[in-house]
Short mmCIF file of C-alpha atoms in Angstrom, two decimals:
data_model
loop_
_atom_site.label_atom_id
_atom_site.label_comp_id
_atom_site.label_asym_id
_atom_site.label_seq_id
_atom_site.Cartn_x
_atom_site.Cartn_y
_atom_site.Cartn_z
CA MET A 216 138.75 68.81 78.24
CA LYS A 217 137.86 72.47 77.65
CA ARG A 218 134.79 72.09 79.81
CA PHE A 219 136.89 70.70 82.61
CA LEU A 220 139.35 73.63 82.37
CA TYR A 221 136.52 76.16 82.33
CA PHE A 222 134.95 74.43 85.30
CA CYS A 223 138.26 74.50 87.21
CA LEU A 224 138.75 78.17 86.31
CA PHE A 225 135.23 78.93 87.50
CA LEU A 226 135.88 77.17 90.83
CA PHE A 227 139.18 79.01 91.24
CA VAL A 228 137.56 82.41 90.64
CA LEU A 229 134.71 81.49 92.96
CA ALA A 230 137.17 80.45 95.68
CA ILE A 231 139.33 83.59 95.57
CA THR A 232 136.54 86.15 95.20
CA PRO A 233 135.68 86.31 98.93
CA ALA A 234 139.35 86.73 99.78
CA CYS A 235 139.62 89.73 97.46
CA THR A 236 136.63 91.62 98.76
CA VAL A 237 137.20 94.12 101.52
CA ALA A 238 134.50 94.05 104.14
CA GLN A 239 133.35 97.47 105.21
CA SER A 240 133.95 97.81 108.90
CA THR A 241 130.81 98.44 110.87
CA ASP A 242 132.93 100.59 113.16
CA SER A 243 133.81 102.99 110.35
CA LEU A 244 131.66 105.74 111.80
CA GLU A 245 132.98 109.04 110.51
CA GLU A 246 130.95 111.86 112.03
CA GLU A 247 132.20 112.82 115.47
CA SER A 248 129.54 113.86 117.93
CA SER A 249 128.99 117.58 118.32
CA PHE A 250 127.65 116.98 121.82
CA GLY A 251 129.48 116.93 125.09
CA ASP A 252 128.51 114.92 128.12
CA PHE A 253 124.90 114.88 129.26
CA PRO A 254 123.31 113.56 132.44
CA ASN A 255 120.52 111.00 132.35
CA GLU A 256 118.37 113.07 134.69
CA TRP A 257 117.47 116.71 135.19
CA THR A 258 115.71 118.49 138.04
CA SER A 259 114.51 122.05 138.51
CA GLU A 260 112.11 123.64 141.00
CA GLN A 261 109.01 122.21 139.27
CA ASN A 262 110.38 119.63 136.84
CA SER A 263 112.22 116.37 137.13
CA ILE A 264 112.92 113.83 134.41
CA VAL A 265 114.88 110.57 134.49
CA LEU A 266 115.98 108.69 131.40
CA SER A 267 116.99 105.03 131.74
CA SER A 268 117.74 102.08 129.48
CA ASN A 269 115.85 98.89 130.16
CA PRO A 270 117.67 96.59 129.66
CA THR A 271 121.09 98.22 129.95
CA ALA A 272 122.75 95.62 127.69
CA TYR A 273 121.69 94.07 124.39
CA THR A 274 123.09 91.38 122.12
CA ALA A 275 124.66 92.29 118.79
CA LEU A 276 121.46 91.25 116.99
CA VAL A 277 119.40 93.96 118.69
CA ASN A 278 116.19 94.96 116.87
CA GLU A 279 115.07 97.73 119.19
CA ILE A 280 116.45 99.81 122.01
CA ILE A 281 114.09 100.46 124.90
CA ILE A 282 114.35 103.51 127.12
CA GLU A 283 112.11 104.66 129.92
CA ILE A 284 111.22 108.32 130.36
CA GLU A 285 110.05 109.07 133.90
CA ASN A 286 108.38 112.39 134.70
CA ARG A 287 108.85 113.09 138.42
CA GLY A 288 107.87 116.74 138.11
CA SER A 289 104.62 118.71 138.12
CA GLU A 290 104.56 119.71 134.43
CA THR A 291 104.05 117.69 131.27
CA ILE A 292 107.23 116.79 129.37
CA SER A 293 107.18 116.81 125.59
CA PHE A 294 109.61 115.17 123.21
CA SER A 295 109.79 114.01 119.61
CA HIS A 296 111.13 111.03 117.69
CA ILE A 297 114.31 112.99 117.04
CA ASP A 298 117.11 110.97 118.59
CA TYR A 299 120.86 111.03 118.27
CA VAL A 300 122.40 107.59 118.67
CA GLU A 301 126.14 107.54 119.14
CA LYS A 302 128.85 104.94 119.67
CA MET A 303 131.97 105.37 121.80
CA ILE A 304 135.13 104.54 119.82
CA ASP A 305 138.56 105.18 121.36
CA GLY A 306 137.18 107.64 123.91
CA GLN A 307 135.17 109.68 121.37
CA TRP A 308 131.44 109.58 120.59
CA TYR A 309 130.53 109.06 116.92
CA ARG A 310 127.11 109.62 115.36
CA VAL A 311 125.33 106.48 114.13
CA PRO A 312 123.75 107.43 110.77
CA TYR A 313 120.07 107.01 110.01
CA VAL A 314 118.86 105.31 106.86
CA GLU A 315 118.34 108.18 104.43
CA GLY A 316 114.95 109.80 104.89
CA THR A 317 114.11 108.27 108.28
CA ASP A 318 115.73 110.90 110.50
CA SER A 319 113.08 113.55 109.89
CA ILE A 320 110.11 111.91 111.62
CA ASP A 321 108.95 114.62 114.02
CA ILE A 322 105.90 113.61 116.05
CA GLU A 323 105.47 115.21 119.46
CA LEU A 324 104.93 112.84 122.38
CA VAL A 325 104.20 113.70 126.02
CA VAL A 326 104.77 112.26 129.47
CA LYS A 327 102.33 113.52 132.09
CA PRO A 328 103.46 114.25 135.66
CA GLY A 329 104.00 111.11 137.71
CA ASN A 330 104.04 108.83 134.65
CA THR A 331 106.72 106.74 132.98
CA GLU A 332 106.65 106.12 129.24
CA VAL A 333 108.43 103.30 127.45
CA TYR A 334 110.05 104.53 124.24
CA LYS A 335 111.22 102.02 121.63
CA LEU A 336 113.79 102.90 119.00
CA GLU A 337 113.91 100.49 116.05
CA THR A 338 117.45 99.74 114.86
CA ASP A 339 116.18 99.25 111.29
CA PHE A 340 116.06 103.06 111.02
CA PHE A 341 119.86 103.18 111.19
CA ASP A 342 122.35 102.59 108.41
CA TYR A 343 124.61 100.68 110.76
CA ASP A 344 125.01 97.23 112.29
CA PHE A 345 125.04 97.60 116.06
CA THR A 346 128.28 95.81 116.88
CA ALA A 347 129.60 95.26 120.40
CA GLY A 348 130.43 98.44 122.27
CA SER A 349 129.12 101.38 124.30
CA TYR A 350 126.32 103.51 122.86
CA ARG A 351 124.16 106.37 124.00
CA ILE A 352 120.92 108.02 122.96
CA VAL A 353 120.92 111.81 123.21
CA LYS A 354 117.40 113.19 123.36
CA PRO A 355 115.94 116.70 123.69
CA PHE A 356 112.99 117.32 126.04
CA SER A 357 110.78 120.39 126.49
CA PHE A 358 108.90 121.85 129.46
CA ASN A 359 106.73 124.92 130.01
CA ASN A 360 105.07 124.76 126.60
CA ASN A 361 108.48 124.38 124.88
CA SER A 362 110.03 127.43 126.58
CA THR A 363 112.61 125.26 128.40
CA GLU A 364 114.59 122.58 126.57
CA VAL A 365 117.03 120.13 128.13
CA MET A 366 119.21 117.46 126.56
CA LEU A 367 119.63 114.14 128.33
CA ALA A 368 121.52 111.01 127.39
CA VAL A 369 121.25 107.39 128.38
CA GLU A 370 124.00 104.86 127.76
CA PHE A 371 123.64 101.18 126.93
CA GLU A 372 125.90 98.34 125.89
CA VAL A 373 125.76 96.00 122.92
CA GLU A 374 127.52 92.76 123.75
CA SER A 375 129.04 90.27 121.36
CA ASN A 376 127.09 87.08 120.68
CA LYS A 377 130.30 85.08 121.21
CA LYS A 378 130.64 83.41 124.58
#
Protein backbone atom coordinates (compact mmCIF):
# COMPACT_ATOMS: atom_id res chain seq x y z
CA MET A 1 0.00 0.00 0.00
CA LYS A 2 2.86 2.39 0.83
CA ARG A 3 4.40 1.75 -2.56
CA PHE A 4 1.14 2.63 -4.24
CA LEU A 5 0.88 5.90 -2.26
CA TYR A 6 4.48 6.81 -3.06
CA PHE A 7 3.86 6.01 -6.70
CA CYS A 8 0.72 8.20 -6.74
CA LEU A 9 2.61 11.01 -4.99
CA PHE A 10 5.41 10.71 -7.53
CA LEU A 11 2.93 10.93 -10.43
CA PHE A 12 1.22 13.93 -8.83
CA VAL A 13 4.51 15.80 -8.40
CA LEU A 14 5.53 14.87 -11.93
CA ALA A 15 2.22 16.14 -13.29
CA ILE A 16 2.25 19.53 -11.53
CA THR A 17 5.94 20.33 -12.02
CA PRO A 18 5.56 21.69 -15.59
CA ALA A 19 2.66 23.86 -14.48
CA CYS A 20 4.78 25.44 -11.76
CA THR A 21 7.75 26.32 -13.90
CA VAL A 22 7.82 29.74 -15.48
CA ALA A 23 9.09 29.69 -19.02
CA GLN A 24 11.52 32.47 -19.78
CA SER A 25 10.10 34.52 -22.59
CA THR A 26 12.30 34.60 -25.65
CA ASP A 27 11.10 38.16 -26.15
CA SER A 28 12.58 39.30 -22.84
CA LEU A 29 15.31 41.28 -24.54
CA GLU A 30 16.46 43.96 -22.14
CA GLU A 31 19.12 46.08 -23.83
CA GLU A 32 17.61 48.80 -25.98
CA SER A 33 19.49 49.61 -29.14
CA SER A 34 21.83 52.57 -28.98
CA PHE A 35 21.48 53.01 -32.73
CA GLY A 36 19.01 55.08 -34.66
CA ASP A 37 17.76 54.32 -38.13
CA PHE A 38 20.21 53.31 -40.83
CA PRO A 39 19.76 52.92 -44.57
CA ASN A 40 20.58 49.68 -46.35
CA GLU A 41 22.67 51.49 -48.96
CA TRP A 42 25.20 54.30 -49.07
CA THR A 43 26.67 56.23 -51.98
CA SER A 44 29.40 58.85 -52.23
CA GLU A 45 31.37 60.22 -55.18
CA GLN A 46 33.55 57.08 -55.46
CA ASN A 47 31.82 54.53 -53.26
CA SER A 48 28.53 52.72 -53.30
CA ILE A 49 27.43 49.80 -51.16
CA VAL A 50 24.11 47.96 -50.96
CA LEU A 51 23.17 45.58 -48.17
CA SER A 52 20.29 43.15 -48.73
CA SER A 53 18.79 40.10 -47.04
CA ASN A 54 18.33 37.02 -49.17
CA PRO A 55 15.81 35.68 -48.35
CA THR A 56 13.94 38.50 -46.63
CA ALA A 57 11.92 36.10 -44.45
CA TYR A 58 12.92 33.03 -42.44
CA THR A 59 11.06 30.45 -40.39
CA ALA A 60 11.34 30.43 -36.60
CA LEU A 61 13.83 27.54 -36.79
CA VAL A 62 16.39 29.64 -38.68
CA ASN A 63 20.01 28.40 -38.45
CA GLU A 64 21.68 31.18 -40.40
CA ILE A 65 20.86 34.61 -41.73
CA ILE A 66 22.17 35.40 -45.19
CA ILE A 67 22.95 38.91 -46.35
CA GLU A 68 24.46 40.13 -49.57
CA ILE A 69 27.01 42.93 -49.63
CA GLU A 70 27.25 44.56 -53.06
CA ASN A 71 30.12 46.92 -53.86
CA ARG A 72 28.98 49.24 -56.68
CA GLY A 73 31.83 51.69 -56.13
CA SER A 74 35.44 51.99 -57.29
CA GLU A 75 37.16 51.24 -53.96
CA THR A 76 37.43 48.07 -51.91
CA ILE A 77 35.04 47.82 -48.96
CA SER A 78 36.24 46.24 -45.74
CA PHE A 79 34.18 44.88 -42.88
CA SER A 80 34.51 42.50 -39.96
CA HIS A 81 32.43 39.81 -38.28
CA ILE A 82 31.21 42.41 -35.81
CA ASP A 83 27.45 42.53 -36.21
CA TYR A 84 24.65 43.96 -34.15
CA VAL A 85 21.46 41.94 -34.45
CA GLU A 86 18.36 43.60 -33.08
CA LYS A 87 14.66 42.79 -32.77
CA MET A 88 11.80 45.28 -33.02
CA ILE A 89 9.49 45.05 -30.00
CA ASP A 90 6.68 47.59 -29.54
CA GLY A 91 8.32 50.10 -31.88
CA GLN A 92 11.77 49.91 -30.25
CA TRP A 93 14.87 48.00 -31.38
CA TYR A 94 16.43 45.67 -28.78
CA ARG A 95 19.88 44.10 -28.97
CA VAL A 96 19.95 40.31 -29.40
CA PRO A 97 22.73 39.05 -27.09
CA TYR A 98 25.61 36.91 -28.27
CA VAL A 99 26.60 33.72 -26.50
CA GLU A 100 29.31 34.84 -24.09
CA GLY A 101 32.70 34.98 -25.77
CA THR A 102 31.48 34.82 -29.37
CA ASP A 103 30.96 38.54 -29.97
CA SER A 104 34.66 39.38 -30.17
CA ILE A 105 35.56 37.57 -33.40
CA ASP A 106 37.21 40.32 -35.45
CA ILE A 107 38.43 39.12 -38.84
CA GLU A 108 38.59 41.68 -41.64
CA LEU A 109 36.83 40.75 -44.88
CA VAL A 110 36.75 42.68 -48.16
CA VAL A 111 34.47 43.18 -51.14
CA LYS A 112 36.26 44.32 -54.28
CA PRO A 113 34.68 46.87 -56.64
CA GLY A 114 31.93 45.38 -58.79
CA ASN A 115 31.58 42.26 -56.61
CA THR A 116 28.87 40.93 -54.33
CA GLU A 117 29.74 38.84 -51.30
CA VAL A 118 27.36 36.51 -49.50
CA TYR A 119 27.74 36.82 -45.73
CA LYS A 120 26.27 34.15 -43.45
CA LEU A 121 25.55 34.80 -39.80
CA GLU A 122 25.04 31.65 -37.71
CA THR A 123 22.23 31.97 -35.16
CA ASP A 124 24.05 29.56 -32.80
CA PHE A 125 26.29 32.50 -31.85
CA PHE A 126 23.34 34.20 -30.17
CA ASP A 127 21.92 33.55 -26.72
CA TYR A 128 18.40 33.88 -28.05
CA ASP A 129 15.75 31.88 -29.87
CA PHE A 130 14.77 33.77 -33.00
CA THR A 131 11.01 33.96 -32.53
CA ALA A 132 8.59 35.51 -35.02
CA GLY A 133 9.11 39.22 -35.57
CA SER A 134 11.10 41.94 -37.33
CA TYR A 135 14.88 41.94 -37.00
CA ARG A 136 17.78 43.88 -38.42
CA ILE A 137 21.53 43.49 -38.74
CA VAL A 138 23.51 46.68 -38.18
CA LYS A 139 26.96 46.46 -39.70
CA PRO A 140 29.91 48.87 -39.97
CA PHE A 141 31.84 49.17 -43.26
CA SER A 142 35.09 50.97 -44.06
CA PHE A 143 36.45 52.65 -47.21
CA ASN A 144 39.64 54.51 -48.08
CA ASN A 145 41.90 52.29 -45.98
CA ASN A 146 39.56 52.63 -42.97
CA SER A 147 39.47 56.44 -43.07
CA THR A 148 35.72 56.47 -43.83
CA GLU A 149 33.27 54.32 -41.87
CA VAL A 150 29.56 53.96 -42.54
CA MET A 151 26.88 52.00 -40.70
CA LEU A 152 24.22 50.20 -42.70
CA ALA A 153 21.32 48.02 -41.63
CA VAL A 154 19.27 45.38 -43.34
CA GLU A 155 15.94 44.16 -42.03
CA PHE A 156 14.48 40.67 -42.23
CA GLU A 157 11.48 38.83 -40.85
CA VAL A 158 11.23 35.63 -38.86
CA GLU A 159 7.85 34.04 -39.38
CA SER A 160 6.04 31.62 -37.12
CA ASN A 161 6.04 27.96 -38.12
CA LYS A 162 2.28 27.84 -37.46
CA LYS A 163 0.08 28.02 -40.51
